[in-house]
CSV table of C-alpha atoms and ligand atoms in Angstrom, one decimal:
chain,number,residue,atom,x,y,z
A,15,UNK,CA,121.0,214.6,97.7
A,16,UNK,CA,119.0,215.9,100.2
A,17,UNK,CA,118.9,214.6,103.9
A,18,UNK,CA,115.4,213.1,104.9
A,19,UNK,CA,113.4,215.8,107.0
A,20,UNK,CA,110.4,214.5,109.5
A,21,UNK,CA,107.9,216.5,106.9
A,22,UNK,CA,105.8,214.8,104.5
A,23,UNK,CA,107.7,214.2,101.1
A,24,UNK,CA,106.3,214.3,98.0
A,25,UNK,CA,107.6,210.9,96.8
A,26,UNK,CA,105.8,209.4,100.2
A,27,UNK,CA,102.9,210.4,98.4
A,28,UNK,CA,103.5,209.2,94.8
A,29,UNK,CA,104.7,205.4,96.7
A,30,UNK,CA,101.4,205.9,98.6
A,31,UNK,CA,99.0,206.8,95.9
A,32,UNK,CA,100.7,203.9,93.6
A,33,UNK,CA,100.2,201.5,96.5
A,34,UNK,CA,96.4,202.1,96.8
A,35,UNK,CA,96.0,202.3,93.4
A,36,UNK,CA,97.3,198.5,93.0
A,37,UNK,CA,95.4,197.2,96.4
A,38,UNK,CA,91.9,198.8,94.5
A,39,UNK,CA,92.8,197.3,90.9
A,40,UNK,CA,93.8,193.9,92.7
A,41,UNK,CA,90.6,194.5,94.7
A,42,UNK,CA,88.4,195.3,91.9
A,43,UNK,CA,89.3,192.6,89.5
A,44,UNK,CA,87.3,190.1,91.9
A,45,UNK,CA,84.8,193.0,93.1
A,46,UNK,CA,82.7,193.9,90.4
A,47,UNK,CA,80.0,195.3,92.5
A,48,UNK,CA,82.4,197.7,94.3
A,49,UNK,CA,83.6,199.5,90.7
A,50,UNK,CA,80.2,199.7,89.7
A,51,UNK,CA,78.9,201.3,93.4
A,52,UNK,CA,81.6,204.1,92.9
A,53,UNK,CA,80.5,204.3,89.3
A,54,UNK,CA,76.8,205.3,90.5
A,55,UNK,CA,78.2,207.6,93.5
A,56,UNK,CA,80.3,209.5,90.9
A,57,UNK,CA,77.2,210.3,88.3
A,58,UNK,CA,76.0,211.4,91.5
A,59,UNK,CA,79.2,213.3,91.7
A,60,UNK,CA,80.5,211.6,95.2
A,61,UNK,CA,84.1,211.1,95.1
A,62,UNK,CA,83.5,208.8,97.8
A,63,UNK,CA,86.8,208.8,99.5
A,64,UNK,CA,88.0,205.7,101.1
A,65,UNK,CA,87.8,205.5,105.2
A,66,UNK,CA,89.8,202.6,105.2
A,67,UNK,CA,90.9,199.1,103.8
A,68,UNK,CA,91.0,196.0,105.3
A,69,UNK,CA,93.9,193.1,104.4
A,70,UNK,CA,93.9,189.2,105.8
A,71,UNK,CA,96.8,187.2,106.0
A,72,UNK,CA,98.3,184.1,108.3
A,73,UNK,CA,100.4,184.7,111.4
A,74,UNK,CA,103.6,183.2,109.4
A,75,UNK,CA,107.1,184.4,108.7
A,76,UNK,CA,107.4,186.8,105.7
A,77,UNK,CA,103.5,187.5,105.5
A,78,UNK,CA,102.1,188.2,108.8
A,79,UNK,CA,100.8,191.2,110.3
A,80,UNK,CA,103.8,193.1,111.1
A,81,UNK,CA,105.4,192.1,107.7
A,82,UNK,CA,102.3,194.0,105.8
A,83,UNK,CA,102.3,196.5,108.0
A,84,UNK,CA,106.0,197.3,107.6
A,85,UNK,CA,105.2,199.1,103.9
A,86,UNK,CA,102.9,201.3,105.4
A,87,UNK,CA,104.7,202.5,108.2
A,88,UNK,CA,107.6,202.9,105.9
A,89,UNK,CA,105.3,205.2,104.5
A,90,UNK,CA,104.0,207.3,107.2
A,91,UNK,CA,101.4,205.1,109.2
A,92,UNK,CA,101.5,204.8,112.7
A,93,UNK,CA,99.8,202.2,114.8
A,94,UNK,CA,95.8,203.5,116.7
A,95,UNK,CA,94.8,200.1,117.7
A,96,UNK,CA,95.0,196.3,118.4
A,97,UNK,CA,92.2,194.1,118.6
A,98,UNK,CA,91.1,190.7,119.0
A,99,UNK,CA,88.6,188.2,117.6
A,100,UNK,CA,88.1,185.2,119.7
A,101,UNK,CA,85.7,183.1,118.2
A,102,UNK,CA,87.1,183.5,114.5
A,103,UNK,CA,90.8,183.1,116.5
A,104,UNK,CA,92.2,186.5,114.7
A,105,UNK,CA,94.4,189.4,115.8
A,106,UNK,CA,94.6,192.6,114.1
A,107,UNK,CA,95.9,196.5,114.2
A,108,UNK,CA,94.9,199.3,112.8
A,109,UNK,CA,96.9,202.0,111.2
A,110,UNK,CA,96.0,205.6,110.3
A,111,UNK,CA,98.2,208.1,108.4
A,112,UNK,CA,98.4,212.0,109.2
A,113,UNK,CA,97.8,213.0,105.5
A,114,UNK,CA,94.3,211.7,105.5
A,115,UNK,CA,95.8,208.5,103.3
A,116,UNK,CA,92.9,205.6,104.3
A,117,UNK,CA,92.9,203.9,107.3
A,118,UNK,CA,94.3,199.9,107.2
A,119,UNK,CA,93.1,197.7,109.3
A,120,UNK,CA,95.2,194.2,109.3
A,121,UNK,CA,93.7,191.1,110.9
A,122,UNK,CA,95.7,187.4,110.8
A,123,UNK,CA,94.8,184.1,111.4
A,124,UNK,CA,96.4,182.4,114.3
A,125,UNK,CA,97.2,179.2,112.8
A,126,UNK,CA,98.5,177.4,115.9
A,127,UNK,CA,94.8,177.2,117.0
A,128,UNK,CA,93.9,175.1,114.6
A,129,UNK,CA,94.7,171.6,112.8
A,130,UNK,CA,98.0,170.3,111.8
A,131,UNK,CA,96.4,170.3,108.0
A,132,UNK,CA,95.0,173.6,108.4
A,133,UNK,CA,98.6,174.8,109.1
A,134,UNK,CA,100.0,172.7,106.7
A,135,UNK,CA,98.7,174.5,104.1
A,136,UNK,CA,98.8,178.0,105.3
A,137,UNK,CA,102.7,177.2,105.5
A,138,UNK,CA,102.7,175.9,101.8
A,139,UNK,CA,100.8,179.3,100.7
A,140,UNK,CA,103.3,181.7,102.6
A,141,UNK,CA,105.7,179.9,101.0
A,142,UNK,CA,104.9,180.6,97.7
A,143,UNK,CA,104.6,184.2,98.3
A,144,UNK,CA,107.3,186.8,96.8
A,145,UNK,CA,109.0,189.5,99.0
A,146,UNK,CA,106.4,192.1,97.8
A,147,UNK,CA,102.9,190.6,98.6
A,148,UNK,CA,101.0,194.1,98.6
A,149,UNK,CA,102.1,194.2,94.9
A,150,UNK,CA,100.8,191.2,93.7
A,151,UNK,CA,103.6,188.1,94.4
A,152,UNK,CA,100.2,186.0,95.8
A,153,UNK,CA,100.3,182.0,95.7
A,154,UNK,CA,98.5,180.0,93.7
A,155,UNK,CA,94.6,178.8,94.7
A,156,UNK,CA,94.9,175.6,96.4
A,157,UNK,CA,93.0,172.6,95.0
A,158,UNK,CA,88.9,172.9,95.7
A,159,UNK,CA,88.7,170.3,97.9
A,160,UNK,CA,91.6,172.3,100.2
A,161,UNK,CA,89.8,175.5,99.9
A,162,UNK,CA,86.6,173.1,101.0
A,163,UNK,CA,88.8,171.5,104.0
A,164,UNK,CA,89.8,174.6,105.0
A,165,UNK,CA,86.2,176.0,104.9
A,166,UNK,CA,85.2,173.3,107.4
A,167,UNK,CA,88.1,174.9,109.8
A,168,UNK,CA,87.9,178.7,109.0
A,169,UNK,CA,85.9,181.0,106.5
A,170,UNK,CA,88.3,183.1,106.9
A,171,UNK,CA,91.2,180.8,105.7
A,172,UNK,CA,89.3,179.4,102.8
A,173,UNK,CA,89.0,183.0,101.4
A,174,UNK,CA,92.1,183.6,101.6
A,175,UNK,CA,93.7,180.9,100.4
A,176,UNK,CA,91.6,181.1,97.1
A,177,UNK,CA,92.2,185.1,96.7
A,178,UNK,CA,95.3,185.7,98.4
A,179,UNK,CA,96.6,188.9,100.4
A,180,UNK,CA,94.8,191.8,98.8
A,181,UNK,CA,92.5,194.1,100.0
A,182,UNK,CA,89.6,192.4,101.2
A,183,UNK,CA,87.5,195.0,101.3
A,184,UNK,CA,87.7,199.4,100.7
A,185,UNK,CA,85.2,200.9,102.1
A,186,UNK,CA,83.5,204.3,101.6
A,187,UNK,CA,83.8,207.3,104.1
A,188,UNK,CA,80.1,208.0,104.2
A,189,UNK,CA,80.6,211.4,106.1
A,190,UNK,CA,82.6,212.8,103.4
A,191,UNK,CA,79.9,212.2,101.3
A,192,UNK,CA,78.1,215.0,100.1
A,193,UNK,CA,74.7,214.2,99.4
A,194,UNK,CA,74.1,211.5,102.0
A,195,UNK,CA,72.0,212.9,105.0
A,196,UNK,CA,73.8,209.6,106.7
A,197,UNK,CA,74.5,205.8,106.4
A,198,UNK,CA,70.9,204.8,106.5
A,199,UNK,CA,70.0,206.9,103.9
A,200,UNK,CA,73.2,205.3,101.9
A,201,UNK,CA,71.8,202.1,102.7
A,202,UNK,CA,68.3,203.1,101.1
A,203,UNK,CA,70.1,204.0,97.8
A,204,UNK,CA,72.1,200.7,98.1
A,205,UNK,CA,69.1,198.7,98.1
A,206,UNK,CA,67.1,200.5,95.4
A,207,UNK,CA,70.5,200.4,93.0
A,208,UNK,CA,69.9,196.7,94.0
A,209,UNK,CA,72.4,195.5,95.8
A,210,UNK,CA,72.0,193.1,98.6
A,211,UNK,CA,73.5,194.2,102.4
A,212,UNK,CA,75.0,191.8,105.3
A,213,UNK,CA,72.1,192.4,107.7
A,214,UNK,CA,74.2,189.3,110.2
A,215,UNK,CA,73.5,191.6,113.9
A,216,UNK,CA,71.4,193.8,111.5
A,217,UNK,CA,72.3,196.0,108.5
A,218,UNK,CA,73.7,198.6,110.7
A,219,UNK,CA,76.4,197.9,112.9
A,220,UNK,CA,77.3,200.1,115.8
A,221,UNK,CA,76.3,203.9,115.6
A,222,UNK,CA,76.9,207.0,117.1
A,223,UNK,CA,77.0,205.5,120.3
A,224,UNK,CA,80.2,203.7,119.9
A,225,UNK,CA,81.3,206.7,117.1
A,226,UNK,CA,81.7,204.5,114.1
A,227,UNK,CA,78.3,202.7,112.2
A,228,UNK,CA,79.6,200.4,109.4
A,229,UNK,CA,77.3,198.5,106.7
A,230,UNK,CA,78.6,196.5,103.7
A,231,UNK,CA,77.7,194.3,100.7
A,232,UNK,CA,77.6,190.8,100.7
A,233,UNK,CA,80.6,189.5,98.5
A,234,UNK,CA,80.3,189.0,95.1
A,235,UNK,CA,79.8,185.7,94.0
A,236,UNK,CA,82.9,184.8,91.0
A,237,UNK,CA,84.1,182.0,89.2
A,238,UNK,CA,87.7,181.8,90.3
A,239,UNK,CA,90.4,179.0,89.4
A,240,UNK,CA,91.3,176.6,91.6
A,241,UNK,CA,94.7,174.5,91.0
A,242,UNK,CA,92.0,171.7,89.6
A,243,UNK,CA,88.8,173.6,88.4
A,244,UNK,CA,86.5,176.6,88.6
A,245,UNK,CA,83.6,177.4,91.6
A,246,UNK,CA,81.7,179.8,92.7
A,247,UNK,CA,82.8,181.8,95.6
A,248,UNK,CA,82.5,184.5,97.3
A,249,UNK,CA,85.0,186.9,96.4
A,250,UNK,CA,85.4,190.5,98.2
A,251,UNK,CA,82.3,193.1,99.3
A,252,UNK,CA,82.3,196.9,99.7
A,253,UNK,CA,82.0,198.3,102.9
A,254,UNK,CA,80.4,201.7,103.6
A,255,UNK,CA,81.6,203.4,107.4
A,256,UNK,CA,79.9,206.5,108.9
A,257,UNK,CA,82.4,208.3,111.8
A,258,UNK,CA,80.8,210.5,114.5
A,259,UNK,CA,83.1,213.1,116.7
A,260,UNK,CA,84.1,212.4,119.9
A,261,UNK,CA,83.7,214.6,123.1
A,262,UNK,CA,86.7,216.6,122.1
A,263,UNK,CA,85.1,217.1,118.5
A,264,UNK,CA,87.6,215.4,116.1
A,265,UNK,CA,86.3,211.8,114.0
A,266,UNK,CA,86.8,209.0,116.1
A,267,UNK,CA,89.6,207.3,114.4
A,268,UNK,CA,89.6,203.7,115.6
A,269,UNK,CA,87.7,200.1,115.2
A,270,UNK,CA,85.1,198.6,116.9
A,271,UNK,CA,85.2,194.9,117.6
A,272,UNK,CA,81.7,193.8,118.1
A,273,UNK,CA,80.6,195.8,114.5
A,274,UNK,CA,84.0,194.2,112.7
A,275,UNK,CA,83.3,190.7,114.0
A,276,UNK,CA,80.1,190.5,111.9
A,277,UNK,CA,81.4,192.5,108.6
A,278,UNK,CA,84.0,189.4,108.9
A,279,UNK,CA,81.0,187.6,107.8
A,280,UNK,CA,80.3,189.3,104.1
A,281,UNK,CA,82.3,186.6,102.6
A,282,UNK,CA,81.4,183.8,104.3
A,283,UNK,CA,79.4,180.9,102.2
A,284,UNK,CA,75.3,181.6,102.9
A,285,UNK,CA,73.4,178.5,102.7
A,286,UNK,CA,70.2,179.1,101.4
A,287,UNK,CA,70.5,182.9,101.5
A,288,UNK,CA,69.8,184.5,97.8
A,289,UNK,CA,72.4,186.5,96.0
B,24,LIG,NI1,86.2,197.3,107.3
């Protein structure tokens, strides 16, 4: 036995890499679009590393921010950020690790702004939930007509009630890419490959201005179980994020707001918008 030193341990990284190798498979079960993106970049031979990943929950016991964020600072993440969302009625944190690991970026719902049946059925969910949601112990879908209730409160609550906590997006570190002038010319390949992009605030959002520009996929549209029958949803979306340096020359490492408030959106239910 050896005592714990403050140095990064090799099993941090095997937990680590088994951890984000789980959150992509859960990820890419409901995310076609995603494995077949990172397909294409790697014939183009892009290891398209991940910048970060993004997990939703409900601000209730067991599952709440702090409880998911509890793995990963078990593991070597420490805290860069906390933000707010006031229209959608969401608090989150972002976490970064010092051996490069991806970025995670955990929002949650505040249930106590919203109904009694809205909360009702969060606590239900949560309750359902094992003691190691980041591996899989999710609840059950709810019934359609809950996931449609809960639609009429919260996007954001209806997704995850139908897919549970996994990652609801990765997204690709488009300046580690290699053969990427930048994220518009990503978003030019994108397009021709033929997939469609949340242009909600336009395609781009934010730029070198604010240090970070972000673009993503619309979800995918799946038929998923419900407790009484299948729909079409919309599952998770792939998210592509270009960092600029700062004055003092290293990647800005943080969030921005304004640019997260509308990537929210790439899983929200589109009207008459084509797919
Ligand atoms: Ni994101």
């Amino acid at each position: 036995m050896t005592a714990p030193t403050d140095d990064a341990r090799p099993a941090d990284t095997a937990a680590l890499d088994a951890l984000f190798e789980r959150l992509w498979a859960d990820y890419a079960a409901v995310t076609p679009s995603a494995a077949r993106i990172q397909a294409l970049l790697a014939e183009r031979g892009e290891a398209a590393p991940a910048d970060h990943i993004a997990l939703r929950t409900f601000d209730l016991p067991g599952i709440g921010l702090d409880a998911l964020a509890a793995p990963f600072l078990a593991l070597g993440y420490v805290a860069t950020g906390d933000y707010t969302f006031a229209v959608k009625r969401l608090r989150a944190r972002s976490y970064s690790h010092p051996l490069g690991y991806p970025r995670v970026f955990i929002s949650e719902l505040i249930t106590a702004e919203f109904s009694e049946r809205l909360q009702r059925t969060a606590r239900g969910l949560a309750a359902q939930v094992g003691a190691d949601p980041l591996r899989g112990q999710r609840w059950d879908p709810p019934a359609h007509r809950v996931y449609e209730a809960l639609r009429a409160e919260s996007e954001y609550a209806a997704w995850l009630s139908a897919f549970g906590i996994r990652a609801n997006h990765f997204t690709v570190a488009v300046h580690a890419l290699q053969g990427f002038a930048d994220l518009a010319a990503l978003n030019t390949w994108l397009v021709a490959q033929g997939f469609g992009l949340n242009d909600r605030g336009g395609v781009i959002k934010g730029g070198p201005q604010v240090h970070l520009a972000q673009s993503s996929t619309w979800a995918d549209q799946i038929e998923w179980a419900f407790a009484d029958k299948a729909a079409t949803v919309p599952s998770c979306y792939y998210e592509f994020a270009q960092r600029f340096p700062q004055a003092d020359g290293a990647l800005y490492d943080g969030f921005v707001t304004d640019s997260a408030d509308r990537i929210f959106e790439s899983t929200d239910h589109r009207g008459g918008d084509k797919t």
